[in-house]
Amino acid sequence: MQGQPAHPDQRHGRAGRPGRQPVRVRGHPQPGGGRLMPYELPGRAPVPAPAGEFRLGPVPTPAGEFRLGPVLLPADLALLTGWMNDPEVDAFWELAGPPEVTERHVRAQQDGDGRSLPCLGLLDGEPMSYWEVYRADLDPLAAHYPARPHDTGVHLLLGPAASRGRGLGAVLLAALAELILRGNPRCERVVAEPDVRNRRSVRAFERAGFRAAAELDLPGKRAALMVRDRADGPAAQAQLPA
């Protein structure tokens, strides 16, 4: 749903996946520091992080109870690979192929310094989404917009086809954005950079309380910069269509 990583170096079909962040710009080394948060699910060990960051536990939403936790490899690999090979997903993520393609993409973040967290989203206990939560201000994306300290970025992929096209993405994005802002007082904005061609994704962010702040020419795509600002106050909770 969210769309592909911004740089072609992260797309297996074009130039492999050497990077460790959701957005990479050629010639810009990754800065150090900046681990995001601990995250946990029942039966999954939480990932430690400095005090002051937030934990995402069960969250009630109009669609059901939402949880976010770490991707576990190899346990979750077959599930994620199946989602990545859906043509509708591959159109923007460009990670179709054998399990090794997905594994490289996820492990590059897990083996990094914690600035990008690959997560599995569960709704009423069922895995149905893949998320990447990252420090946008420490990412090469920051060279393309006026970043602020602790800006947090999100990518979202709704896995099962039945989860798409019915407003679910907006519901979950609204819930996660509010939790990020509520749980980390240092973060003033949640941002995203979906491909401008991915109108379904852009609309979902808008319904979740994000505004389209600009269009960015990133390596490999033209992106809509979507911003959810703490100063805007709590967003109205997105609802599923009747």
mmCIF file of C-alpha atoms in Angstrom:
data_model
loop_
_atom_site.group_PDB
_atom_site.id
_atom_site.type_symbol
_atom_site.label_atom_id
_atom_site.label_comp_id
_atom_site.label_asym_id
_atom_site.label_seq_id
_atom_site.Cartn_x
_atom_site.Cartn_y
_atom_site.Cartn_z
ATOM 1 C CA MET A 1 0.000 0.000 0.000
ATOM 2 C CA GLN A 2 2.620 2.535 1.089
ATOM 3 C CA GLY A 3 4.804 2.036 -1.938
ATOM 4 C CA GLN A 4 8.315 1.030 -2.727
ATOM 5 C CA PRO A 5 11.484 2.214 -1.035
ATOM 6 C CA ALA A 6 12.569 5.452 -2.637
ATOM 7 C CA HIS A 7 15.942 4.432 -3.986
ATOM 8 C CA PRO A 8 16.501 1.857 -6.750
ATOM 9 C CA ASP A 9 19.353 0.332 -4.703
ATOM 10 C CA GLN A 10 16.682 -1.111 -2.404
ATOM 11 C CA ARG A 11 14.784 -2.826 -5.199
ATOM 12 C CA HIS A 12 15.961 -6.319 -5.949
ATOM 13 C CA GLY A 13 14.706 -6.188 -9.533
ATOM 14 C CA ARG A 14 16.865 -3.186 -10.326
ATOM 15 C CA ALA A 15 19.978 -3.014 -8.212
ATOM 16 C CA GLY A 16 19.752 -5.349 -5.232
ATOM 17 C CA ARG A 17 19.270 -4.303 -1.605
ATOM 18 C CA PRO A 18 22.482 -3.129 0.034
ATOM 19 C CA GLY A 19 20.894 -0.402 2.157
ATOM 20 C CA ARG A 20 19.624 -0.478 5.725
ATOM 21 C CA GLN A 21 17.002 2.269 5.604
ATOM 22 C CA PRO A 22 13.650 2.621 3.865
ATOM 23 C CA VAL A 23 14.943 5.590 1.867
ATOM 24 C CA ARG A 24 18.483 5.832 0.585
ATOM 25 C CA VAL A 25 20.099 8.493 -1.554
ATOM 26 C CA ARG A 26 23.265 7.616 -3.449
ATOM 27 C CA GLY A 27 26.326 9.280 -1.990
ATOM 28 C CA HIS A 28 24.759 10.013 1.414
ATOM 29 C CA PRO A 29 26.247 7.873 4.206
ATOM 30 C CA GLN A 30 23.907 6.774 6.958
ATOM 31 C CA PRO A 31 24.313 8.843 10.140
ATOM 32 C CA GLY A 32 24.760 7.024 13.412
ATOM 33 C CA GLY A 33 22.483 6.689 16.414
ATOM 34 C CA GLY A 34 18.766 7.028 16.800
ATOM 35 C CA ARG A 35 17.189 3.732 17.851
ATOM 36 C CA LEU A 36 13.417 4.106 17.708
ATOM 37 C CA MET A 37 11.466 2.054 20.207
ATOM 38 C CA PRO A 38 10.909 -1.333 21.787
ATOM 39 C CA TYR A 39 8.186 -3.395 20.236
ATOM 40 C CA GLU A 40 6.560 -6.624 21.314
ATOM 41 C CA LEU A 41 3.872 -9.227 20.729
ATOM 42 C CA PRO A 42 2.787 -12.119 22.931
ATOM 43 C CA GLY A 43 5.406 -14.823 22.561
ATOM 44 C CA ARG A 44 7.873 -12.459 20.919
ATOM 45 C CA ALA A 45 10.721 -10.964 22.930
ATOM 46 C CA PRO A 46 10.595 -7.148 23.031
ATOM 47 C CA VAL A 47 13.433 -5.239 21.431
ATOM 48 C CA PRO A 48 15.055 -2.914 24.031
ATOM 49 C CA ALA A 49 15.457 0.802 23.423
ATOM 50 C CA PRO A 50 16.370 3.901 25.439
ATOM 51 C CA ALA A 51 13.913 5.239 27.987
ATOM 52 C CA GLY A 52 11.395 7.716 26.676
ATOM 53 C CA GLU A 53 10.393 5.802 23.574
ATOM 54 C CA PHE A 54 7.047 4.086 23.326
ATOM 55 C CA ARG A 55 5.655 0.571 23.326
ATOM 56 C CA LEU A 56 2.795 -0.389 21.071
ATOM 57 C CA GLY A 57 0.505 -2.853 22.793
ATOM 58 C CA PRO A 58 -3.081 -3.723 21.957
ATOM 59 C CA VAL A 59 -4.938 -0.764 20.473
ATOM 60 C CA PRO A 60 -8.717 -0.727 20.009
ATOM 61 C CA THR A 61 -9.789 0.478 16.558
ATOM 62 C CA PRO A 62 -13.101 0.440 14.656
ATOM 63 C CA ALA A 63 -11.725 -2.591 12.808
ATOM 64 C CA GLY A 64 -10.698 -4.599 15.893
ATOM 65 C CA GLU A 65 -7.745 -4.891 18.265
ATOM 66 C CA PHE A 66 -4.516 -3.880 16.558
ATOM 67 C CA ARG A 67 -1.042 -4.951 17.665
ATOM 68 C CA LEU A 68 2.378 -4.254 16.198
ATOM 69 C CA GLY A 69 5.407 -6.418 16.868
ATOM 70 C CA PRO A 70 8.752 -7.457 15.420
ATOM 71 C CA VAL A 71 9.069 -9.488 12.269
ATOM 72 C CA LEU A 72 10.621 -12.838 13.203
ATOM 73 C CA LEU A 73 12.845 -14.606 10.713
ATOM 74 C CA PRO A 74 12.580 -17.242 9.493
ATOM 75 C CA ALA A 75 9.148 -17.779 11.090
ATOM 76 C CA ASP A 76 7.408 -14.921 9.224
ATOM 77 C CA LEU A 77 9.330 -15.204 5.966
ATOM 78 C CA ALA A 78 6.862 -17.322 4.000
ATOM 79 C CA LEU A 79 3.979 -15.025 4.937
ATOM 80 C CA LEU A 80 5.832 -11.847 3.940
ATOM 81 C CA THR A 81 7.155 -13.392 0.740
ATOM 82 C CA GLY A 82 3.621 -14.318 -0.291
ATOM 83 C CA TRP A 83 2.470 -10.754 0.242
ATOM 84 C CA MET A 84 5.422 -9.308 -1.682
ATOM 85 C CA ASN A 85 4.629 -11.553 -4.651
ATOM 86 C CA ASP A 86 1.090 -10.234 -4.978
ATOM 87 C CA PRO A 87 1.167 -8.190 -8.234
ATOM 88 C CA GLU A 88 -0.762 -5.339 -6.605
ATOM 89 C CA VAL A 89 1.881 -5.107 -3.870
ATOM 90 C CA ASP A 90 4.819 -5.607 -6.196
ATOM 91 C CA ALA A 91 3.692 -2.692 -8.373
ATOM 92 C CA PHE A 92 5.015 -0.324 -5.687
ATOM 93 C CA TRP A 93 7.257 -2.366 -3.370
ATOM 94 C CA GLU A 94 9.128 -4.178 -6.171
ATOM 95 C CA LEU A 95 10.249 -7.031 -3.916
ATOM 96 C CA ALA A 96 8.655 -9.965 -5.722
ATOM 97 C CA GLY A 97 10.795 -13.056 -6.062
ATOM 98 C CA PRO A 98 12.030 -15.950 -3.930
ATOM 99 C CA PRO A 99 12.128 -15.731 -0.128
ATOM 100 C CA GLU A 100 15.724 -14.541 -0.215
ATOM 101 C CA VAL A 101 14.580 -11.207 -1.687
ATOM 102 C CA THR A 102 12.244 -10.466 1.200
ATOM 103 C CA GLU A 103 14.740 -11.790 3.738
ATOM 104 C CA ARG A 104 17.475 -9.421 2.513
ATOM 105 C CA HIS A 105 15.076 -6.481 2.739
ATOM 106 C CA VAL A 106 14.047 -7.267 6.311
ATOM 107 C CA ARG A 107 17.426 -8.375 7.658
ATOM 108 C CA ALA A 108 19.124 -5.222 6.388
ATOM 109 C CA GLN A 109 16.931 -3.272 8.815
ATOM 110 C CA GLN A 110 17.173 -5.777 11.672
ATOM 111 C CA ASP A 111 20.966 -5.779 11.408
ATOM 112 C CA GLY A 112 21.120 -1.975 11.388
ATOM 113 C CA ASP A 113 21.248 0.434 14.307
ATOM 114 C CA GLY A 114 17.533 0.515 15.061
ATOM 115 C CA ARG A 115 16.566 3.538 12.997
ATOM 116 C CA SER A 116 14.204 1.421 10.903
ATOM 117 C CA LEU A 117 12.027 -1.299 12.420
ATOM 118 C CA PRO A 118 10.314 -3.955 10.282
ATOM 119 C CA CYS A 119 7.071 -4.906 12.029
ATOM 120 C CA LEU A 120 4.162 -7.279 11.630
ATOM 121 C CA GLY A 121 0.668 -5.931 12.266
ATOM 122 C CA LEU A 122 -2.051 -8.167 13.728
ATOM 123 C CA LEU A 123 -5.757 -7.420 13.786
ATOM 124 C CA ASP A 124 -7.702 -9.450 16.321
ATOM 125 C CA GLY A 125 -4.738 -11.818 16.432
ATOM 126 C CA GLU A 126 -4.454 -12.349 12.673
ATOM 127 C CA PRO A 127 -1.313 -11.136 10.841
ATOM 128 C CA MET A 128 -2.489 -8.836 8.061
ATOM 129 C CA SER A 129 0.044 -6.049 7.531
ATOM 130 C CA TYR A 130 3.737 -5.272 7.267
ATOM 131 C CA TRP A 131 5.103 -1.979 8.594
ATOM 132 C CA GLU A 132 8.382 -0.106 8.582
ATOM 133 C CA VAL A 133 8.705 2.602 11.247
ATOM 134 C CA TYR A 134 11.817 4.734 10.821
ATOM 135 C CA ARG A 135 13.601 7.875 11.971
ATOM 136 C CA ALA A 136 12.942 10.147 8.993
ATOM 137 C CA ASP A 137 15.185 12.899 10.335
ATOM 138 C CA LEU A 138 18.201 10.541 10.300
ATOM 139 C CA ASP A 139 17.356 9.082 6.908
ATOM 140 C CA PRO A 140 18.548 10.438 3.548
ATOM 141 C CA LEU A 141 14.900 11.406 3.029
ATOM 142 C CA ALA A 142 15.708 14.385 5.285
ATOM 143 C CA ALA A 143 17.757 15.915 2.467
ATOM 144 C CA HIS A 144 14.561 16.265 0.430
ATOM 145 C CA TYR A 145 12.291 18.082 2.883
ATOM 146 C CA PRO A 146 12.682 20.412 5.921
ATOM 147 C CA ALA A 147 13.035 17.646 8.487
ATOM 148 C CA ARG A 148 12.675 18.250 12.214
ATOM 149 C CA PRO A 149 14.386 16.315 15.015
ATOM 150 C CA HIS A 150 12.676 12.992 15.746
ATOM 151 C CA ASP A 151 10.410 13.041 12.694
ATOM 152 C CA THR A 152 9.144 9.457 12.431
ATOM 153 C CA GLY A 153 8.289 7.868 9.094
ATOM 154 C CA VAL A 154 5.976 4.969 8.330
ATOM 155 C CA HIS A 155 5.525 2.521 5.465
ATOM 156 C CA LEU A 156 2.497 0.217 5.312
ATOM 157 C CA LEU A 157 1.692 -2.882 3.302
ATOM 158 C CA LEU A 158 -1.728 -4.485 3.701
ATOM 159 C CA GLY A 159 -1.030 -8.152 3.011
ATOM 160 C CA PRO A 160 -4.234 -10.084 2.274
ATOM 161 C CA ALA A 161 -6.099 -8.752 -0.747
ATOM 162 C CA ALA A 162 -9.318 -8.783 1.303
ATOM 163 C CA SER A 163 -7.792 -6.157 3.614
ATOM 164 C CA ARG A 164 -7.423 -3.617 0.817
ATOM 165 C CA GLY A 165 -9.877 -1.195 -0.668
ATOM 166 C CA ARG A 166 -12.215 -0.974 2.322
ATOM 167 C CA GLY A 167 -10.723 1.786 4.443
ATOM 168 C CA LEU A 168 -8.682 -0.406 6.748
ATOM 169 C CA GLY A 169 -5.374 1.280 5.956
ATOM 170 C CA ALA A 170 -6.663 4.661 7.106
ATOM 171 C CA VAL A 171 -7.943 3.195 10.374
ATOM 172 C CA LEU A 172 -4.592 1.599 11.205
ATOM 173 C CA LEU A 173 -2.516 4.571 10.074
ATOM 174 C CA ALA A 174 -4.551 6.895 12.298
ATOM 175 C CA ALA A 175 -4.101 4.581 15.283
ATOM 176 C CA LEU A 176 -0.348 4.225 14.809
ATOM 177 C CA ALA A 177 0.231 7.951 14.222
ATOM 178 C CA GLU A 178 -1.593 8.841 17.429
ATOM 179 C CA LEU A 179 0.416 6.264 19.380
ATOM 180 C CA ILE A 180 3.710 7.545 18.021
ATOM 181 C CA LEU A 181 2.864 11.133 18.939
ATOM 182 C CA ARG A 182 1.395 10.210 22.311
ATOM 183 C CA GLY A 183 4.195 7.852 23.268
ATOM 184 C CA ASN A 184 7.220 9.869 22.145
ATOM 185 C CA PRO A 185 7.007 13.524 23.238
ATOM 186 C CA ARG A 186 10.165 14.316 21.261
ATOM 187 C CA CYS A 187 8.416 13.460 17.993
ATOM 188 C CA GLU A 188 6.338 16.343 16.635
ATOM 189 C CA ARG A 189 5.468 14.846 13.248
ATOM 190 C CA VAL A 190 4.775 11.522 11.598
ATOM 191 C CA VAL A 191 5.624 11.518 7.895
ATOM 192 C CA ALA A 192 5.299 9.234 4.887
ATOM 193 C CA GLU A 193 6.389 9.346 1.242
ATOM 194 C CA PRO A 194 4.120 7.172 -0.919
ATOM 195 C CA ASP A 195 4.505 7.219 -4.678
ATOM 196 C CA VAL A 196 2.213 9.898 -6.117
ATOM 197 C CA ARG A 197 0.818 7.285 -8.510
ATOM 198 C CA ASN A 198 -0.401 5.239 -5.569
ATOM 199 C CA ARG A 199 -3.612 7.197 -5.138
ATOM 200 C CA ARG A 200 -5.145 4.593 -2.827
ATOM 201 C CA SER A 201 -2.260 5.029 -0.397
ATOM 202 C CA VAL A 202 -2.341 8.822 -0.550
ATOM 203 C CA ARG A 203 -6.085 8.842 0.142
ATOM 204 C CA ALA A 204 -5.617 6.504 3.109
ATOM 205 C CA PHE A 205 -3.076 8.860 4.674
ATOM 206 C CA GLU A 206 -5.406 11.817 4.121
ATOM 207 C CA ARG A 207 -8.290 9.981 5.789
ATOM 208 C CA ALA A 208 -5.949 9.163 8.687
ATOM 209 C CA GLY A 209 -5.330 12.859 9.409
ATOM 210 C CA PHE A 210 -2.200 13.387 7.301
ATOM 211 C CA ARG A 211 -1.926 16.326 4.911
ATOM 212 C CA ALA A 212 -0.164 16.413 1.572
ATOM 213 C CA ALA A 213 2.645 18.897 2.273
ATOM 214 C CA ALA A 214 4.648 18.656 -0.964
ATOM 215 C CA GLU A 215 5.736 16.457 -3.836
ATOM 216 C CA LEU A 216 9.328 15.231 -3.666
ATOM 217 C CA ASP A 217 11.575 14.062 -6.458
ATOM 218 C CA LEU A 218 13.272 11.113 -4.774
ATOM 219 C CA PRO A 219 15.662 8.739 -6.525
ATOM 220 C CA GLY A 220 13.419 6.311 -8.383
ATOM 221 C CA LYS A 221 10.031 7.900 -7.692
ATOM 222 C CA ARG A 222 8.060 11.084 -7.278
ATOM 223 C CA ALA A 223 6.599 10.980 -3.794
ATOM 224 C CA ALA A 224 3.804 12.724 -1.944
ATOM 225 C CA LEU A 225 5.125 13.997 1.382
ATOM 226 C CA MET A 226 2.349 13.219 3.873
ATOM 227 C CA VAL A 227 2.573 14.848 7.307
ATOM 228 C CA ARG A 228 0.654 14.280 10.534
ATOM 229 C CA ASP A 229 1.594 17.148 12.855
ATOM 230 C CA ARG A 230 1.169 17.074 16.626
ATOM 231 C CA ALA A 231 0.197 20.752 16.494
ATOM 232 C CA ASP A 232 -2.916 19.847 14.519
ATOM 233 C CA GLY A 233 -4.345 18.165 17.624
ATOM 234 C CA PRO A 234 -5.869 14.675 17.732
ATOM 235 C CA ALA A 235 -7.146 13.522 14.363
ATOM 236 C CA ALA A 236 -10.703 12.297 14.040
ATOM 237 C CA GLN A 237 -10.539 8.523 14.126
ATOM 238 C CA ALA A 238 -10.890 7.072 10.643
ATOM 239 C CA GLN A 239 -13.919 4.833 10.260
ATOM 240 C CA LEU A 240 -14.596 1.840 8.082
ATOM 241 C CA PRO A 241 -17.261 2.483 5.448
ATOM 242 C CA ALA A 242 -20.690 1.203 6.478
#
